[in-house]
Each structure stands twice: as C-alpha cells, then as structure tokens.
Tab-separated table of C-alpha atoms and ligand atoms in Angstrom:
chain	number	residue	atom	x	y	z
Z	1	MET	CA	-9.520	-97.410	109.734
Z	2	ALA	CA	-8.983	-100.001	107.040
Z	3	SER	CA	-7.715	-103.336	108.237
Z	4	SER	CA	-6.585	-104.889	105.008
Z	5	LYS	CA	-3.429	-106.955	105.199
Z	6	ASP	CA	-2.831	-106.886	101.446
Z	7	PRO	CA	0.621	-105.667	100.512
Z	8	ILE	CA	0.779	-102.214	98.918
Z	9	ILE	CA	3.495	-100.973	96.579
Z	10	VAL	CA	4.431	-97.321	96.220
Z	11	VAL	CA	6.476	-96.528	93.127
Z	12	GLY	CA	8.766	-93.562	93.807
Z	13	ALA	CA	10.715	-92.206	96.741
Z	14	GLY	CA	10.341	-88.511	96.034
Z	15	VAL	CA	8.593	-86.265	98.533
Z	16	ILE	CA	5.221	-87.498	97.235
Z	17	GLY	CA	5.977	-91.236	97.370
Z	18	LEU	CA	7.574	-90.907	100.805
Z	19	SER	CA	4.638	-88.924	102.212
Z	20	VAL	CA	2.110	-91.370	100.751
Z	21	ALA	CA	4.044	-94.388	102.073
Z	22	THR	CA	4.248	-92.794	105.532
Z	23	LEU	CA	0.502	-92.148	105.684
Z	24	LEU	CA	-0.325	-95.612	104.341
Z	25	GLN	CA	1.796	-97.065	107.123
Z	26	SER	CA	-0.265	-95.299	109.753
Z	27	CYS	CA	-3.585	-96.439	108.185
Z	28	TYR	CA	-2.629	-100.003	107.333
Z	29	ARG	CA	-0.664	-101.175	110.323
Z	30	ASP	CA	-0.866	-104.825	109.301
Z	31	ALA	CA	-0.108	-104.445	105.615
Z	32	PRO	CA	3.431	-104.661	104.265
Z	33	ILE	CA	4.194	-101.378	102.487
Z	34	THR	CA	7.037	-101.427	99.970
Z	35	ILE	CA	8.581	-98.561	98.042
Z	36	ILE	CA	10.117	-99.409	94.682
Z	37	ALA	CA	12.251	-96.587	93.341
Z	38	ALA	CA	15.049	-96.049	90.862
Z	39	GLU	CA	16.539	-93.361	93.144
Z	40	THR	CA	16.096	-92.686	96.853
Z	41	PRO	CA	17.295	-89.997	99.282
Z	42	THR	CA	20.452	-92.075	99.841
Z	43	THR	CA	21.386	-92.199	96.127
Z	44	PRO	CA	24.838	-90.524	95.980
Z	45	SER	CA	24.456	-88.390	92.796
Z	46	PRO	CA	20.763	-88.010	92.094
Z	47	SER	CA	19.680	-87.259	88.520
Z	48	ALA	CA	17.964	-84.025	87.450
Z	49	ASP	CA	14.772	-86.057	87.023
Z	50	TYR	CA	14.632	-86.830	90.728
Z	51	ALA	CA	13.019	-83.459	91.396
Z	52	SER	CA	12.783	-83.777	95.157
Z	53	MET	CA	16.555	-83.517	95.532
Z	54	TRP	CA	16.693	-80.144	93.748
Z	55	ALA	CA	13.851	-78.104	95.185
Z	56	GLY	CA	14.279	-74.925	97.259
Z	57	ALA	CA	11.942	-75.559	99.012
Z	58	HIS	CA	9.567	-72.989	100.424
Z	59	TYR	CA	5.810	-72.617	100.813
Z	60	ARG	CA	4.524	-69.859	98.603
Z	61	PRO	CA	0.743	-69.717	98.159
Z	62	VAL	CA	-0.646	-69.255	94.651
Z	63	PRO	CA	-4.021	-67.497	94.976
Z	64	GLY	CA	-6.432	-68.018	92.125
Z	65	SER	CA	-9.976	-68.923	91.255
Z	66	THR	CA	-9.533	-71.869	88.855
Z	67	PRO	CA	-10.712	-75.246	90.209
Z	68	GLN	CA	-7.129	-76.507	90.092
Z	69	LEU	CA	-5.740	-73.613	92.127
Z	70	LYS	CA	-8.585	-73.832	94.636
Z	71	GLN	CA	-7.949	-77.515	95.158
Z	72	GLU	CA	-4.226	-76.918	95.478
Z	73	ALA	CA	-4.900	-74.205	98.043
Z	74	GLN	CA	-6.782	-76.751	100.176
Z	75	MET	CA	-3.969	-79.255	99.839
Z	76	ALA	CA	-1.449	-76.567	100.731
Z	77	LEU	CA	-3.375	-75.727	103.918
Z	78	ARG	CA	-3.458	-79.375	104.969
Z	79	THR	CA	0.242	-79.643	104.272
Z	80	ALA	CA	1.041	-76.505	106.263
Z	81	GLU	CA	-0.757	-77.986	109.281
Z	82	ARG	CA	1.357	-81.112	109.230
Z	83	MET	CA	4.542	-79.196	108.543
Z	84	GLU	CA	3.803	-77.092	111.618
Z	85	ARG	CA	3.679	-80.250	113.705
Z	86	ILE	CA	6.848	-81.631	112.150
Z	87	ALA	CA	8.708	-78.366	112.787
Z	88	ASP	CA	7.581	-78.450	116.431
Z	89	GLU	CA	8.084	-82.106	117.237
Z	90	SER	CA	10.992	-83.107	115.001
Z	91	PRO	CA	13.345	-80.178	114.364
Z	92	GLU	CA	15.902	-82.633	112.933
Z	93	ALA	CA	13.560	-83.149	109.943
Z	94	GLY	CA	14.713	-79.828	108.472
Z	95	VAL	CA	11.415	-77.922	108.376
Z	96	ALA	CA	11.326	-74.436	109.892
Z	97	PHE	CA	8.863	-71.553	109.887
Z	98	SER	CA	9.960	-68.013	109.130
Z	99	MET	CA	8.672	-64.882	107.480
Z	100	GLY	CA	7.772	-65.123	103.800
Z	101	VAL	CA	7.864	-61.974	101.674
Z	102	GLU	CA	6.712	-61.393	98.119
Z	103	TYR	CA	7.252	-58.537	95.694
Z	104	LEU	CA	5.429	-58.385	92.373
Z	105	GLU	CA	6.134	-56.010	89.526
Z	106	ASP	CA	2.934	-56.928	87.743
Z	107	PRO	CA	0.339	-58.261	90.194
Z	108	PRO	CA	-2.582	-60.222	88.715
Z	109	LYS	CA	-6.173	-59.393	89.785
Z	110	GLU	CA	-6.422	-62.221	92.361
Z	111	VAL	CA	-3.416	-60.877	94.188
Z	112	ALA	CA	-4.143	-57.172	93.966
Z	113	GLY	CA	-7.510	-57.822	95.676
Z	114	LEU	CA	-6.008	-59.394	98.811
Z	115	LYS	CA	-6.312	-57.545	102.123
Z	116	THR	CA	-4.330	-57.592	105.350
Z	117	GLY	CA	-5.819	-60.244	107.623
Z	118	ASP	CA	-6.919	-62.588	104.815
Z	119	VAL	CA	-6.001	-66.240	105.214
Z	120	TYR	CA	-3.118	-66.603	102.789
Z	121	ALA	CA	-0.694	-69.362	103.791
Z	122	SER	CA	-2.629	-70.717	106.788
Z	123	PRO	CA	-4.971	-69.447	109.512
Z	124	ASN	CA	-3.090	-67.047	111.809
Z	125	ASP	CA	-0.330	-66.544	109.279
Z	126	GLY	CA	-0.142	-62.825	110.064
Z	127	PHE	CA	-0.785	-61.996	106.416
Z	128	ARG	CA	-0.148	-58.348	105.703
Z	129	VAL	CA	-0.207	-56.387	102.466
Z	130	LEU	CA	2.822	-54.124	102.414
Z	131	ASP	CA	2.445	-50.399	102.231
Z	132	GLN	CA	3.636	-48.737	98.990
Z	133	THR	CA	6.417	-47.104	101.003
Z	134	GLU	CA	7.741	-50.522	102.020
Z	135	LEU	CA	8.143	-51.780	98.450
Z	136	PRO	CA	11.493	-51.877	96.675
Z	137	ALA	CA	11.942	-49.963	93.420
Z	138	GLY	CA	9.890	-51.404	90.569
Z	139	ALA	CA	7.556	-53.502	92.734
Z	140	LYS	CA	3.848	-52.675	92.559
Z	141	TRP	CA	2.579	-55.025	95.244
Z	142	GLY	CA	4.034	-56.909	98.181
Z	143	CYS	CA	3.042	-58.910	101.214
Z	144	GLU	CA	4.417	-60.763	104.188
Z	145	TYR	CA	3.181	-63.819	106.073
Z	146	ARG	CA	4.355	-66.768	108.085
Z	147	ALA	CA	5.720	-69.517	105.830
Z	148	TYR	CA	7.999	-72.503	106.112
Z	149	CYS	CA	11.110	-73.735	104.350
Z	150	VAL	CA	12.326	-77.295	103.947
Z	151	ASN	CA	15.924	-78.471	103.755
Z	152	VAL	CA	15.064	-81.029	101.130
Z	153	GLN	CA	17.742	-83.743	101.380
Z	154	PRO	CA	17.618	-84.112	105.184
Z	155	TYR	CA	13.820	-83.931	105.078
Z	156	CYS	CA	13.440	-86.732	102.519
Z	157	ARG	CA	16.068	-88.735	104.369
Z	158	TRP	CA	14.106	-88.239	107.577
Z	159	LEU	CA	10.896	-89.467	105.925
Z	160	LEU	CA	12.729	-92.487	104.524
Z	161	ASP	CA	14.365	-93.396	107.848
Z	162	ARG	CA	11.036	-93.175	109.662
Z	163	PHE	CA	9.345	-95.309	107.033
Z	164	ILE	CA	12.026	-98.006	107.382
Z	165	SER	CA	12.066	-97.843	111.178
Z	166	LYS	CA	8.336	-98.573	111.171
Z	167	GLY	CA	8.802	-101.701	109.104
Z	168	GLY	CA	8.619	-100.286	105.572
Z	169	GLN	CA	10.703	-101.917	102.887
Z	170	VAL	CA	12.557	-100.155	100.084
Z	171	ILE	CA	13.657	-101.846	96.855
Z	172	LEU	CA	16.009	-99.995	94.511
Z	173	HIS	CA	14.875	-100.848	91.031
Z	174	ARG	CA	13.982	-99.086	87.788
Z	175	LEU	CA	10.685	-100.332	86.405
Z	176	SER	CA	9.695	-99.963	82.764
Z	177	SER	CA	6.157	-99.012	83.806
Z	178	ALA	CA	4.278	-98.602	87.069
Z	179	ALA	CA	2.120	-101.518	85.854
Z	180	ASP	CA	5.208	-103.783	85.953
Z	181	ALA	CA	5.291	-103.386	89.714
Z	182	PHE	CA	2.592	-106.067	90.087
Z	183	ASP	CA	4.650	-108.821	88.438
Z	184	PHE	CA	7.893	-107.537	89.892
Z	185	ALA	CA	6.417	-107.733	93.390
Z	186	ARG	CA	5.308	-111.283	92.825
Z	187	GLN	CA	8.778	-112.291	91.590
Z	188	ARG	CA	10.252	-110.724	94.702
Z	189	GLY	CA	7.971	-112.767	96.919
Z	190	LEU	CA	5.928	-109.788	98.129
Z	191	GLY	CA	2.689	-111.670	97.580
Z	192	ARG	CA	-0.329	-110.857	95.492
Z	193	VAL	CA	-0.274	-107.134	95.149
Z	194	LYS	CA	-3.558	-105.559	94.125
Z	195	THR	CA	-2.672	-101.930	94.709
Z	196	VAL	CA	0.228	-99.968	93.240
Z	197	VAL	CA	0.535	-96.260	93.929
Z	198	ASN	CA	2.243	-94.387	91.097
Z	199	CYS	CA	4.325	-91.538	92.546
Z	200	SER	CA	6.955	-91.659	89.855
Z	201	GLY	CA	7.223	-87.933	89.184
Z	202	ARG	CA	7.770	-87.964	85.467
Z	203	ASN	CA	10.321	-90.644	84.679
Z	204	PHE	CA	8.085	-93.063	82.812
Z	205	ASP	CA	7.299	-90.414	80.263
Z	206	GLN	CA	4.071	-92.106	79.153
Z	207	ASP	CA	1.628	-89.322	79.933
Z	208	PRO	CA	1.674	-86.724	77.137
Z	209	LYS	CA	0.398	-84.103	79.590
Z	210	VAL	CA	3.606	-84.284	81.605
Z	211	LYS	CA	6.278	-81.765	80.645
Z	212	ILE	CA	9.463	-80.704	82.338
Z	213	ILE	CA	10.321	-77.298	83.655
Z	214	ARG	CA	14.039	-76.933	84.165
Z	215	GLY	CA	15.101	-75.113	87.299
Z	216	GLN	CA	18.609	-73.884	88.034
Z	217	THR	CA	19.529	-72.467	91.442
Z	218	VAL	CA	22.678	-71.809	93.478
Z	219	LEU	CA	23.213	-72.936	97.057
Z	220	VAL	CA	25.321	-70.390	98.964
Z	221	LYS	CA	26.770	-70.627	102.458
Z	222	GLN	CA	25.332	-67.342	103.699
Z	223	GLN	CA	22.177	-67.762	105.738
Z	224	TYR	CA	19.199	-65.466	105.188
Z	225	ASP	CA	16.524	-65.168	107.862
Z	226	LYS	CA	13.368	-65.216	105.732
Z	227	THR	CA	12.220	-66.457	102.357
Z	228	VAL	CA	11.643	-63.753	99.739
Z	229	THR	CA	10.362	-63.953	96.185
Z	230	ARG	CA	10.317	-61.287	93.528
Z	231	GLN	CA	8.405	-61.793	90.291
Z	232	ASN	CA	9.612	-59.485	87.580
Z	233	ARG	CA	7.567	-58.166	84.699
Z	234	ASP	CA	9.741	-60.020	82.163
Z	235	GLY	CA	8.726	-63.348	83.750
Z	236	SER	CA	11.979	-63.885	85.642
Z	237	TRP	CA	12.066	-64.788	89.315
Z	238	ALA	CA	14.480	-63.811	92.083
Z	239	PHE	CA	14.047	-65.798	95.268
Z	240	LEU	CA	15.973	-66.648	98.414
Z	241	ILE	CA	15.136	-69.778	100.370
Z	242	PRO	CA	17.096	-70.280	103.601
Z	243	ARG	CA	17.627	-73.940	104.402
Z	244	PRO	CA	16.751	-74.703	108.012
Z	245	ARG	CA	19.433	-75.673	110.500
Z	246	GLY	CA	22.303	-73.811	108.905
Z	247	GLY	CA	21.964	-75.368	105.463
Z	248	GLY	CA	22.799	-72.132	103.629
Z	249	THR	CA	20.451	-70.342	101.253
Z	250	ILE	CA	19.081	-71.247	97.842
Z	251	VAL	CA	19.428	-68.368	95.371
Z	252	GLY	CA	17.096	-68.867	92.430
Z	253	GLY	CA	15.863	-69.490	90.037
Z	254	THR	CA	14.868	-70.320	86.498
Z	255	LYS	CA	11.704	-71.863	85.068
Z	256	GLU	CA	12.664	-73.107	81.629
Z	257	ILE	CA	9.838	-75.040	80.017
Z	258	GLY	CA	10.943	-78.076	78.040
Z	259	ASP	CA	14.654	-77.276	78.443
Z	260	PRO	CA	16.459	-80.652	78.698
Z	261	GLU	CA	19.914	-79.356	79.776
Z	262	THR	CA	20.927	-81.176	82.965
Z	263	HIS	CA	24.194	-79.297	83.541
Z	264	PRO	CA	24.312	-75.957	85.303
Z	265	ARG	CA	24.944	-73.050	82.970
Z	266	PRO	CA	27.660	-70.703	84.306
Z	267	GLU	CA	25.983	-67.664	82.736
Z	268	THR	CA	22.743	-68.576	84.514
Z	269	ARG	CA	24.554	-68.804	87.845
Z	270	GLN	CA	26.022	-65.359	87.258
Z	271	LYS	CA	22.625	-63.932	86.362
Z	272	LEU	CA	20.931	-65.430	89.417
Z	273	LEU	CA	23.559	-64.059	91.785
Z	274	GLN	CA	23.432	-60.604	90.186
Z	275	GLN	CA	19.630	-60.591	90.413
Z	276	ALA	CA	19.838	-61.464	94.102
Z	277	VAL	CA	22.294	-58.663	94.794
Z	278	ASP	CA	20.046	-56.190	92.954
Z	279	ALA	CA	16.849	-57.338	94.667
Z	280	TYR	CA	18.177	-58.107	98.176
Z	281	PRO	CA	21.304	-56.054	98.876
Z	282	ASP	CA	20.714	-56.566	102.615
Z	283	PHE	CA	21.579	-60.243	102.085
Z	284	VAL	CA	24.811	-60.032	100.071
Z	285	ASP	CA	25.770	-56.759	98.412
Z	286	SER	CA	28.109	-57.904	95.648
Z	287	VAL	CA	28.370	-61.056	93.550
Z	288	ASP	CA	31.978	-61.832	94.466
Z	289	LYS	CA	31.052	-62.044	98.148
Z	290	PHE	CA	28.834	-65.107	97.698
Z	291	LYS	CA	30.304	-68.301	99.129
Z	292	ILE	CA	29.076	-70.828	96.602
Z	293	LEU	CA	28.440	-74.371	97.759
Z	294	LYS	CA	26.681	-75.931	94.795
Z	295	ASP	CA	24.880	-75.381	91.501
Z	296	ASN	CA	21.569	-77.223	91.242
Z	297	VAL	CA	19.632	-78.315	88.181
Z	298	GLY	CA	16.337	-80.131	88.554
Z	299	ARG	CA	13.319	-80.886	86.423
Z	300	ARG	CA	9.933	-80.055	87.851
Z	301	PRO	CA	7.462	-82.815	86.935
Z	302	TRP	CA	4.821	-80.461	85.622
Z	303	ARG	CA	1.486	-81.746	84.327
Z	304	GLU	CA	-1.028	-79.839	82.231
Z	305	GLY	CA	-4.209	-79.486	84.289
Z	306	GLY	CA	-2.362	-80.283	87.492
Z	307	PHE	CA	-1.817	-83.276	89.654
Z	308	ARG	CA	-3.165	-86.637	88.546
Z	309	ILE	CA	-4.768	-88.131	91.641
Z	310	GLU	CA	-7.043	-90.919	90.488
Z	311	THR	CA	-7.574	-94.667	90.413
Z	312	GLU	CA	-7.074	-96.716	87.290
Z	313	PHE	CA	-7.996	-100.397	87.144
Z	314	ILE	CA	-5.742	-102.197	84.696
Z	315	SER	CA	-7.615	-105.423	85.488
Z	316	PRO	CA	-10.334	-106.263	88.039
Z	317	GLU	CA	-7.648	-107.380	90.494
Z	318	ARG	CA	-5.049	-104.750	89.775
Z	319	ARG	CA	-5.438	-101.074	90.324
Z	320	ILE	CA	-3.031	-98.203	90.124
Z	321	VAL	CA	-3.649	-95.138	92.250
Z	322	HIS	CA	-1.855	-92.234	90.621
Z	323	GLY	CA	-0.208	-89.375	92.455
Z	324	TYR	CA	2.073	-87.497	90.093
Z	325	GLY	CA	2.443	-84.170	88.356
Z	326	ALA	CA	3.296	-81.889	91.275
Z	327	GLY	CA	5.173	-79.423	89.074
Z	328	GLY	CA	6.855	-76.767	91.180
Z	329	ARG	CA	4.734	-77.417	94.271
Z	330	GLY	CA	5.540	-80.950	95.420
Z	331	TYR	CA	6.687	-80.047	98.930
Z	332	GLU	CA	4.004	-77.531	99.762
Z	333	LEU	CA	1.270	-79.902	98.503
Z	334	SER	CA	2.859	-83.128	99.748
Z	335	TRP	CA	0.707	-84.015	102.772
Z	336	GLY	CA	-2.518	-82.818	101.158
Z	337	THR	CA	-1.718	-85.001	98.156
Z	338	ALA	CA	-0.856	-87.982	100.337
Z	339	GLU	CA	-4.165	-87.664	102.179
Z	340	ARG	CA	-6.120	-87.713	98.939
Z	341	VAL	CA	-4.143	-90.647	97.559
Z	342	VAL	CA	-4.699	-92.624	100.767
Z	343	GLU	CA	-8.429	-91.840	100.582
Z	344	LEU	CA	-8.463	-93.394	97.122
Z	345	VAL	CA	-6.622	-96.454	98.405
Z	346	ASN	CA	-9.212	-96.730	101.190
Z	347	ALA	CA	-12.172	-96.104	98.942
Z	348	SER	CA	-11.705	-98.561	96.191
Z	349	PRO	CA	-12.952	-102.186	96.384
Z	350	ALA	CA	-9.571	-103.855	95.962
Z	351	ALA	CA	-8.449	-102.702	99.390
Z	352	LYS	CA	-11.715	-103.008	101.323
Z	353	PRO	CA	-11.144	-104.937	104.492
Z	354	ARG	CA	-12.167	-108.566	104.087
Z	355	LEU	CA	-15.032	-109.613	106.348
I	1	FAD	C1	14.630	-75.785	91.114
I	1	FAD	C2	13.400	-76.330	91.771
I	1	FAD	C3	12.811	-75.623	92.820
I	1	FAD	C4	11.662	-76.114	93.438
I	1	FAD	N1	11.141	-75.418	94.486
I	1	FAD	C5	10.045	-75.892	95.134
I	1	FAD	C6	9.516	-75.199	96.243
I	1	FAD	O1	10.036	-74.170	96.661
I	1	FAD	N2	8.408	-75.708	96.868
I	1	FAD	C7	7.820	-76.862	96.440
I	1	FAD	O2	6.836	-77.270	97.036
I	1	FAD	N3	8.319	-77.544	95.375
I	1	FAD	C8	9.417	-77.086	94.711
I	1	FAD	N4	9.903	-77.758	93.623
I	1	FAD	C9	9.125	-78.879	93.072
I	1	FAD	C10	9.364	-80.201	93.762
I	1	FAD	O3	10.740	-80.496	93.765
I	1	FAD	C11	8.606	-81.303	93.029
I	1	FAD	O4	7.259	-80.942	92.836
I	1	FAD	C12	8.620	-82.597	93.825
I	1	FAD	O5	9.934	-82.938	94.189
I	1	FAD	C13	8.001	-83.745	93.042
I	1	FAD	O6	8.094	-84.902	93.830
I	1	FAD	P1	7.683	-86.322	93.287
I	1	FAD	O7	7.784	-87.239	94.449
I	1	FAD	O8	6.394	-86.238	92.558
I	1	FAD	O9	8.761	-86.666	92.152
I	1	FAD	P2	10.392	-86.992	92.233
I	1	FAD	O10	10.966	-86.258	93.358
I	1	FAD	O11	10.859	-86.719	90.876
I	1	FAD	O12	10.408	-88.521	92.585
I	1	FAD	C14	10.114	-89.509	91.651
I	1	FAD	C15	10.472	-90.868	92.235
I	1	FAD	O13	10.028	-91.879	91.334
I	1	FAD	C16	11.105	-92.723	91.025
I	1	FAD	N5	10.941	-93.245	89.669
I	1	FAD	C17	10.748	-92.532	88.550
I	1	FAD	N6	10.731	-93.356	87.489
I	1	FAD	C18	10.901	-94.608	87.961
I	1	FAD	C19	10.986	-95.892	87.359
I	1	FAD	N7	10.917	-96.038	86.041
I	1	FAD	N8	11.152	-96.989	88.166
I	1	FAD	C20	11.249	-96.840	89.494
I	1	FAD	N9	11.195	-95.641	90.111
I	1	FAD	C21	11.028	-94.542	89.352
I	1	FAD	C22	12.323	-91.845	91.130
I	1	FAD	O14	13.522	-92.635	91.235
I	1	FAD	C23	11.976	-91.078	92.404
I	1	FAD	O15	12.245	-91.877	93.522
I	1	FAD	C24	11.069	-77.310	92.989
I	1	FAD	C25	11.673	-78.031	91.947
I	1	FAD	C26	12.811	-77.556	91.342
I	1	FAD	C27	13.439	-78.364	90.251
I	2	NAG	C1	2.668	-93.444	86.146
I	2	NAG	O1	3.304	-92.178	86.187
I	2	NAG	C2	3.981	-91.755	85.019
I	2	NAG	C3	4.657	-90.433	85.339
I	2	NAG	O2	5.918	-90.700	85.890
I	2	NAG	C4	3.040	-91.680	83.835
I	2	NAG	O3	3.747	-91.309	82.668
I	2	NAG	C5	2.370	-93.011	83.661
I	2	NAG	O4	1.418	-92.925	82.610
I	2	NAG	C6	1.682	-93.479	84.953
I	2	NAG	N1	1.023	-94.775	84.792
I	2	NAG	C7	1.637	-95.935	84.553
I	2	NAG	C8	0.788	-97.137	84.373
I	2	NAG	O5	2.828	-96.035	84.491
C-alpha cells in the first residue's frame, strides 16, 4: 500500500469520480483527498451533462472481441463483484440483483454463438439462452442471467456521504480545465498538489474524441421485478430498469448521437411508453395506465475508442490521471475503472512514497 501523504484532487463527482475518490481513500489513508466538482449528488436540479443523475442504471454485458470490449468486460466483472458486496452489506445504497433478460431482433455473431452456462455477467450468473418458444414475436435470440440495477441518485449520494464521513472534502466549483485544479488547490490552501484525477465526464469539451449521446427515459411509479432489454432491428431500444427499494421503473430509452436537446420531447415519451406496452404487456398493458413520475434527459459522455484511462504529465511535478469517456456504461464499469485509475496513481513517480 502506498503511504504518500501528498494531497490528491479528483475532478468530478459523477459515479466515476466518486468511485475513484472512495478507492483512493482506502489506499491513501494519510493523504487528504478532495473532490472538486461543478455539480454533486446534492445539486438540486442537475444539468443534462451530469450524466450520473440520468442513468437507468442496469448491468447489461456487451460481448465482443475488440480489445476495447474485452477490456470493458474485465472491468464489468470487477464491478459486478463489488456491487454484489454493496448489495449484501449496504442495502441502503440502492443496488439490487435481479433477473436480466434480453431480446434481440437481429443478433450479431458474438451473441448468437453464446451457450447456456457461459460466463456472461459474472461467474455463477445462471446464464441461459432462451428457447425459441420462449421468445416474443419478432425476437430472434434471447437470454436471461443474474444482473443488478442501481437507483442512481441514492447510490451516488451514498458514495458521497461515505467519502465525507471518512474525511474526504468536497469543493463545489466549476474549473475551466482540469489543469487549473493545481493552482486552484494551492489558492484554497490544499497544499502542493502533484496529482489531479480527471473524472469530468465531458464538460470541459477539450477532447475532440468525446461526443454526446442524448438519452431520454421516463420514470414510472409501477415496479417491475426484473430488468429487460429489447433491441429492435431499426436500432431502437425498449428497456425496463426497476429502481431498487421501491424507486419505480425506468422506461427507456433513446440513443441520439450528437443531439443537444436538453428538454424532454413529449412525442418521445409517448413513443417510449407505447414501445414498452408492446414489448412487455405483462408490466403495463396500456399507455394511459402508466403513473408517470418524471421525464429524464441525460447526455452520455461517449468517447471514440472508449474510456481514456492514462497518465499525462503537464510538467515534471504535475500529472493528470484521466478517467473519462464512460459513454453508456459508467455504472457497470465504475469499480473496474476506479481500480485502474488508482493503479495509475500508485504507479507513477509523483505519488511514490517518500523514503
Ligand atoms: C439515459 C441514460 C441511461 C444510462 N443507462 C446506463 C446504464 O444502464 N448503465 C450504466 O452503466 N450506465 C448508464 N448510463 C451512462 C452513465 O450515466 C455514465 O456513463 C456515467 O454517469 C458517467 O459518469 P462520469 O462520472 O464519467 O460523468 P458525470 O456523471 O457526467 O460526472 C461528471 C462530473 O464532473 C464534473 N465536472 C464536469 N465539468 C467540470 C468542470 N468544468 N469543473 C468542475 N467539475 C466539472 C461534473 O459537475 C460532475 O460532477 C446512462 C446514461 C444515460 C444518459
Ligand atoms: C479532462 O477531461 C475532459 C473531459 O471532460 C477532456 O476534454 C480534457 O481534455 C481532459 N484533460 C484536461 C487537462 O482537462
């Protein structure tokens, strides 16, 4: 374990920044850890850019053979392990395991080759390929497995509260760049900061590889008992994500690349509800029966080529460890990402324990 006492700054209080800050706290017990963020889980009306407030969120594996997907699969497994512990030990955190079901109208090769018993979401996830007779009309492939869902606001709030109760500090402030955190920290009397972790999602808008994917969903009062996802041939998605501890169910959702609209579109709400009725009549069988709690619009901080997890020295004494670009997978990759970011913090000379 590293024993450095140097202060560390984490920029961002989304699910990634909060997970990183939490893990740093357990590795660097003597170092002051400070989060600087424009918005936090206690911000009353979070913006669409604060993605963590708008996610479903469920764990839905994405099988594939590209290096990026393979790496994400590893991070997802690590995350599932920790989420299992959180669900067991801290039910108030808003994480709960349930059945996950998928229906695909047009399954890609990687998926069509999966067999019952394969490790899909985690070891012992009970993965089972559905029989053709179990599939709804139009679906060509389906499966079920043990997954988890996160009630995102209480979960982020829980992470934040734990971070503060263990001595972490949070400063509400909008920086003009993650690099400004070094001077800002000095002005605030936080000492000579050599390490800044950049978990800013997408707000700085300096990385041309980062794009937004707009997502609109509807939170309804009715509670479903599993999370289901249907991918249609036309590229649309119909999913239900029950929020643990009676938080209702997320009915979704859109994936609109580059669409800047931050307001919910009424016609989209109507379409999402109709889709849900068509795909899951056992949940709610007509649109007018939905008890609507809230329309959600969020921007997924998507990055071409995937997550940026790397160290950048902006001077010999100042390094930024990046952890951004989670796209639509920030929750399900959160702990795996945090572990890799903390490894980078440990690895690099600026934070080596002084002898
Ligand atoms: C509709 C929808 C559904 C989703 N469903 C799922 C799902 O089912 N499963 C899943 O795993 N993921 C899901 N996601 C994706 C998930 O929400 C994101 O991947 C995740 O929230 C990204 O977290 P983050 O911490 O990187 O960024 P954010 O949550 O965006 O946090 C960024 C933080 O950085 C701060 N910040 C930014 N700029 C500055 C600045 N200039 N100065 C100071 N602070 C700054 C912000 O204030 C904030 O605190 C979904 C997203 C959407 C929109
Ligand atoms: C920090 O993250 C943002 C994404 O929010 C990115 O645009 C930027 O290039 C990163 N680095 C710095 C120094 O801000």
